[in-house]
Coordinates of C-alpha atoms in Angstrom, one line a residue:
E1 CA 32.8 0.8 39.0
R2 CA 29.3 1.2 40.2
E3 CA 26.8 1.8 37.8
K4 CA 23.5 3.1 38.2
N5 CA 20.4 3.2 35.6
F6 CA 18.3 6.7 35.2
R7 CA 16.0 7.8 32.4
K8 CA 16.9 10.5 29.8
G9 CA 16.1 14.1 31.0
D10 CA 16.7 13.0 34.3
N11 CA 18.2 15.4 36.9
I12 CA 20.9 13.4 39.0
I13 CA 22.6 14.3 42.0
L14 CA 26.1 12.8 43.2
T15 CA 27.1 13.0 46.6
A16 CA 30.9 12.6 47.9
F17 CA 31.0 10.5 50.9
E18 CA 34.4 10.1 51.6
A19 CA 35.6 12.2 54.3
G20 CA 37.8 14.7 52.4
D21 CA 38.9 18.4 52.9
S22 CA 38.6 18.8 49.3
Y23 CA 37.1 17.2 45.9
Y24 CA 37.5 17.3 42.4
W25 CA 35.1 16.1 40.0
S26 CA 35.6 14.9 36.6
T27 CA 33.2 17.5 35.6
G28 CA 35.7 20.2 37.1
S29 CA 33.5 20.9 40.1
T30 CA 35.0 21.1 43.5
D31 CA 31.9 20.6 45.3
S32 CA 30.9 17.6 47.6
I33 CA 27.6 17.5 45.7
I34 CA 27.2 17.7 42.1
S35 CA 23.9 17.9 39.8
V36 CA 24.1 16.2 36.4
S37 CA 22.4 15.7 33.3
P38 CA 24.0 13.4 30.9
T39 CA 22.5 13.1 27.2
N40 CA 24.5 9.9 27.1
T41 CA 25.8 7.3 29.1
T42 CA 28.6 8.7 31.1
T43 CA 31.2 7.6 33.8
Y44 CA 31.9 10.1 36.4
Y45 CA 35.0 10.4 38.6
L46 CA 35.7 11.5 41.8
T47 CA 38.9 12.6 43.6
A48 CA 38.5 13.7 47.7
F49 CA 41.6 15.1 49.5
N50 CA 42.3 14.8 53.0
N51 CA 44.8 17.1 54.2
T52 CA 45.6 15.8 57.5
T53 CA 46.4 12.7 56.5
R54 CA 47.3 13.3 53.0
C55 CA 45.8 10.6 51.4
E56 CA 43.9 11.0 48.3
Y57 CA 40.6 8.6 47.7
T58 CA 39.4 8.0 43.9
D59 CA 35.7 7.1 43.2
S60 CA 33.6 6.5 39.9
I61 CA 30.2 5.7 38.9
R62 CA 28.7 4.9 35.3
I63 CA 25.5 6.5 34.7
V64 CA 23.6 4.4 32.3
L65 CA 21.0 6.2 30.6
N66 CA 18.0 4.1 29.4
P67 CA 16.3 5.3 26.1
N68 CA 12.4 6.3 26.4
P69 CA 10.4 4.3 24.2
D70 CA 10.0 4.9 20.7
F71 CA 7.0 4.1 19.1
T72 CA 4.0 5.0 16.7
I73 CA 0.3 4.4 16.4
N74 CA -0.4 2.7 13.2
A75 CA -3.9 2.8 11.8
P76 CA -5.2 2.2 8.4
D77 CA -6.9 5.8 8.0
T78 CA -7.2 9.0 10.3
A79 CA -11.3 9.3 9.9
I80 CA -14.0 6.7 9.5
C81 CA -17.6 7.4 9.1
I82 CA -19.7 7.4 12.4
H83 CA -20.8 3.9 13.3
D84 CA -18.1 2.3 11.7
S85 CA -14.7 1.0 13.5
I86 CA -11.1 0.9 13.0
N87 CA -8.2 -1.1 14.4
S88 CA -5.1 0.9 15.4
N89 CA -1.9 -1.2 16.8
I90 CA 1.3 0.1 18.2
V91 CA 4.8 -0.3 16.6
S92 CA 7.8 -0.3 18.8
T93 CA 11.6 -1.6 18.7
I94 CA 11.6 -2.3 22.5
N95 CA 9.2 -4.3 25.0
A96 CA 7.0 -1.7 26.8
Q97 CA 3.7 -1.5 28.7
Y98 CA 1.3 0.6 27.0
L99 CA -2.1 2.7 28.2
W100 CA -4.4 4.6 26.6
N101 CA -6.2 7.1 28.0
D102 CA -9.3 5.7 28.6
N103 CA -7.8 3.1 30.7
I104 CA -7.1 0.3 28.2
S105 CA -4.0 -1.4 28.4
S106 CA -3.1 -3.1 25.0
S107 CA -0.7 -2.4 22.1
Q108 CA -3.4 -3.1 19.7
R109 CA -7.6 -2.5 20.0
M110 CA -10.7 -1.7 17.6
V111 CA -12.1 1.7 18.5
S112 CA -15.5 3.1 17.2
P113 CA -16.0 6.6 18.4
L114 CA -19.1 8.7 17.9
V115 CA -17.1 11.9 17.8
N116 CA -14.1 13.4 16.9
T117 CA -11.7 12.0 19.2
I118 CA -7.9 12.4 20.4
Y119 CA -6.4 9.2 21.6
T120 CA -3.2 9.2 23.8
V121 CA -0.9 6.4 24.5
T122 CA 1.7 6.3 27.4
A123 CA 4.3 3.7 26.7
T124 CA 6.4 2.6 30.0
S125 CA 9.9 0.9 29.4
Q126 CA 10.9 -1.7 32.0
H127 CA 13.4 0.8 33.3
G128 CA 10.4 3.5 34.1
C129 CA 11.4 5.4 30.9
T130 CA 8.1 6.9 29.5
A131 CA 7.1 8.6 26.0
I132 CA 3.7 9.8 24.8
R133 CA 2.1 9.5 21.4
T134 CA -1.3 10.9 20.2
F135 CA -3.8 9.4 17.5
P136 CA -6.7 12.0 16.6
L137 CA -9.5 10.2 14.7
T138 CA -12.1 12.0 12.6
V139 CA -15.7 10.9 12.8
R140 CA -17.6 11.8 9.5
P141 CA -21.5 12.3 9.7
L142 CA -23.6 9.9 7.5
P143 CA -25.4 11.9 4.6
S144 CA -29.4 12.1 5.0
V145 CA -31.6 10.6 2.5
D146 CA -35.3 10.2 2.2
I147 CA -37.2 9.1 -0.9
Q148 CA -40.4 10.9 -2.0
S149 CA -42.6 9.8 -4.7
S150 CA -44.9 11.1 -7.0
D151 CA -47.3 8.0 -5.7
T152 CA -46.6 4.7 -4.0
A153 CA -49.6 2.9 -5.9
A154 CA -50.1 2.6 -9.6
C155 CA -51.4 0.3 -12.2
V156 CA -49.4 -1.5 -14.3
N157 CA -47.4 0.2 -16.9
D158 CA -48.4 3.3 -15.4
T159 CA -44.9 5.5 -14.6
I160 CA -43.9 7.0 -11.0
I161 CA -41.4 9.4 -10.3
L162 CA -39.1 8.5 -7.5
N163 CA -36.7 11.6 -5.8
A164 CA -33.9 10.8 -3.6
I165 CA -33.7 14.1 -1.2
G166 CA -31.1 14.7 1.2
N167 CA -27.2 15.9 1.3
G168 CA -25.4 13.4 -0.2
A169 CA -23.3 13.9 -3.1
Y170 CA -24.5 11.3 -5.1
Y171 CA -27.1 8.5 -5.3
Q172 CA -27.5 5.0 -6.2
W173 CA -30.6 3.2 -6.7
N174 CA -31.2 -0.8 -6.2
N175 CA -31.3 -1.1 -9.9
G176 CA -27.8 0.3 -10.4
V177 CA -28.7 3.5 -11.6
F178 CA -27.0 6.7 -10.4
A179 CA -29.3 9.4 -10.3
N180 CA -31.4 11.9 -8.0
S181 CA -34.4 10.8 -9.6
L182 CA -35.4 7.7 -10.9
A183 CA -38.6 7.4 -13.3
I184 CA -40.0 3.7 -13.0
T185 CA -42.8 1.8 -15.0
Q186 CA -43.4 -1.8 -13.4
V187 CA -45.8 -4.5 -14.0
S188 CA -45.5 -6.0 -10.2
S189 CA -45.2 -4.6 -6.7
T190 CA -41.2 -3.7 -5.7
N191 CA -39.3 -2.3 -3.4
Y192 CA -36.9 0.5 -4.3
V193 CA -33.7 1.3 -2.1
V194 CA -31.7 4.4 -2.7
T195 CA -28.0 4.8 -1.4
A196 CA -26.7 8.2 -0.5
F197 CA -23.1 8.7 -0.6
S198 CA -21.0 11.6 1.1
Q199 CA -18.0 12.9 -0.4
Y200 CA -16.1 11.0 2.1
G201 CA -17.7 7.7 1.3
C202 CA -20.0 7.4 3.9
K203 CA -23.6 6.1 3.2
S204 CA -27.0 5.9 4.1
R205 CA -30.1 4.0 2.6
D206 CA -33.6 4.7 2.4
T207 CA -36.3 2.0 0.9
I208 CA -40.0 2.5 -0.7
Q209 CA -42.4 0.2 -1.6
I210 CA -44.1 0.7 -4.8
S211 CA -47.6 -1.2 -5.0
I212 CA -48.9 -2.2 -8.6
Y213 CA -52.1 -2.8 -9.1
P214 CA -53.6 -5.1 -12.4
N215 CA -55.5 -3.4 -15.2
P216 CA -59.0 -4.6 -15.3
L217 CA -59.4 -7.3 -18.1
D218 CA -61.5 -6.3 -20.9
N219 CA -63.4 -9.4 -22.6
T220 CA -66.2 -8.6 -25.1
T221 CA -68.4 -11.2 -26.4
V222 CA -71.4 -10.9 -29.1
S223 CA -74.2 -13.5 -29.5
N224 CA -74.5 -12.5 -33.1
S225 CA -72.3 -10.2 -34.8
I226 CA -74.6 -10.0 -38.2
I227 CA -78.0 -9.4 -37.2
C228 CA -81.3 -8.1 -39.6
P229 CA -83.1 -4.7 -38.8
G230 CA -85.3 -5.4 -35.9
D231 CA -83.3 -8.3 -34.6
T232 CA -81.8 -8.5 -31.1
S233 CA -78.1 -9.3 -30.3
I234 CA -76.8 -9.7 -26.6
I235 CA -73.4 -8.2 -26.1
S236 CA -71.6 -9.3 -22.6
L237 CA -68.5 -7.7 -21.0
T238 CA -66.5 -9.8 -18.7
G239 CA -63.6 -8.7 -16.6
N240 CA -62.3 -8.0 -12.9

């Protein structure tokens, strides 16, 4: 019995090569050429009759259907923030070759698209059977943020208001405070950083430097704090 390998879904042409006057296939057909599309591995039998010799010939062929690759594309998420990366890998029960729609041939890869992207993977088995899977990946934008301040310089212990302006869902300052606005009173120059978070967890930052200037020192001295009428005392002021 001969055996031939085909892919599931193939249309297969079977031809009777024995010289006969009539034919009978196991499918019930009496044609010399038949077309079959089996859904499982199947053996087809042929009986040919020669009216002159009154001989009968029999033959058979086994059509083996090889399965299409069954695989999935696994990733920890279906959405990322722009400029982030995500690792995707293919899980399959059979050995196959994989080709992505951007001509990358690999079963595992890191992707970092800048826009929403649909990745398509074609798997080809050793028998030429193919299957296609898609992996849509959504790219989230970063929130906008800008620190606006009532001033960028102040004296020691003065109060400055910092405002985080943008489209973030919430904001966190580098001192741990979660707020849109921050009132600060400093004794030394400091950089303030605010992180804006979107509803999807994407984040961006802005920084502002606040310069603090020391207050002038006031040191008053008097040469003589008690004097008589008409006497003179010297008052001295020193500072920076």
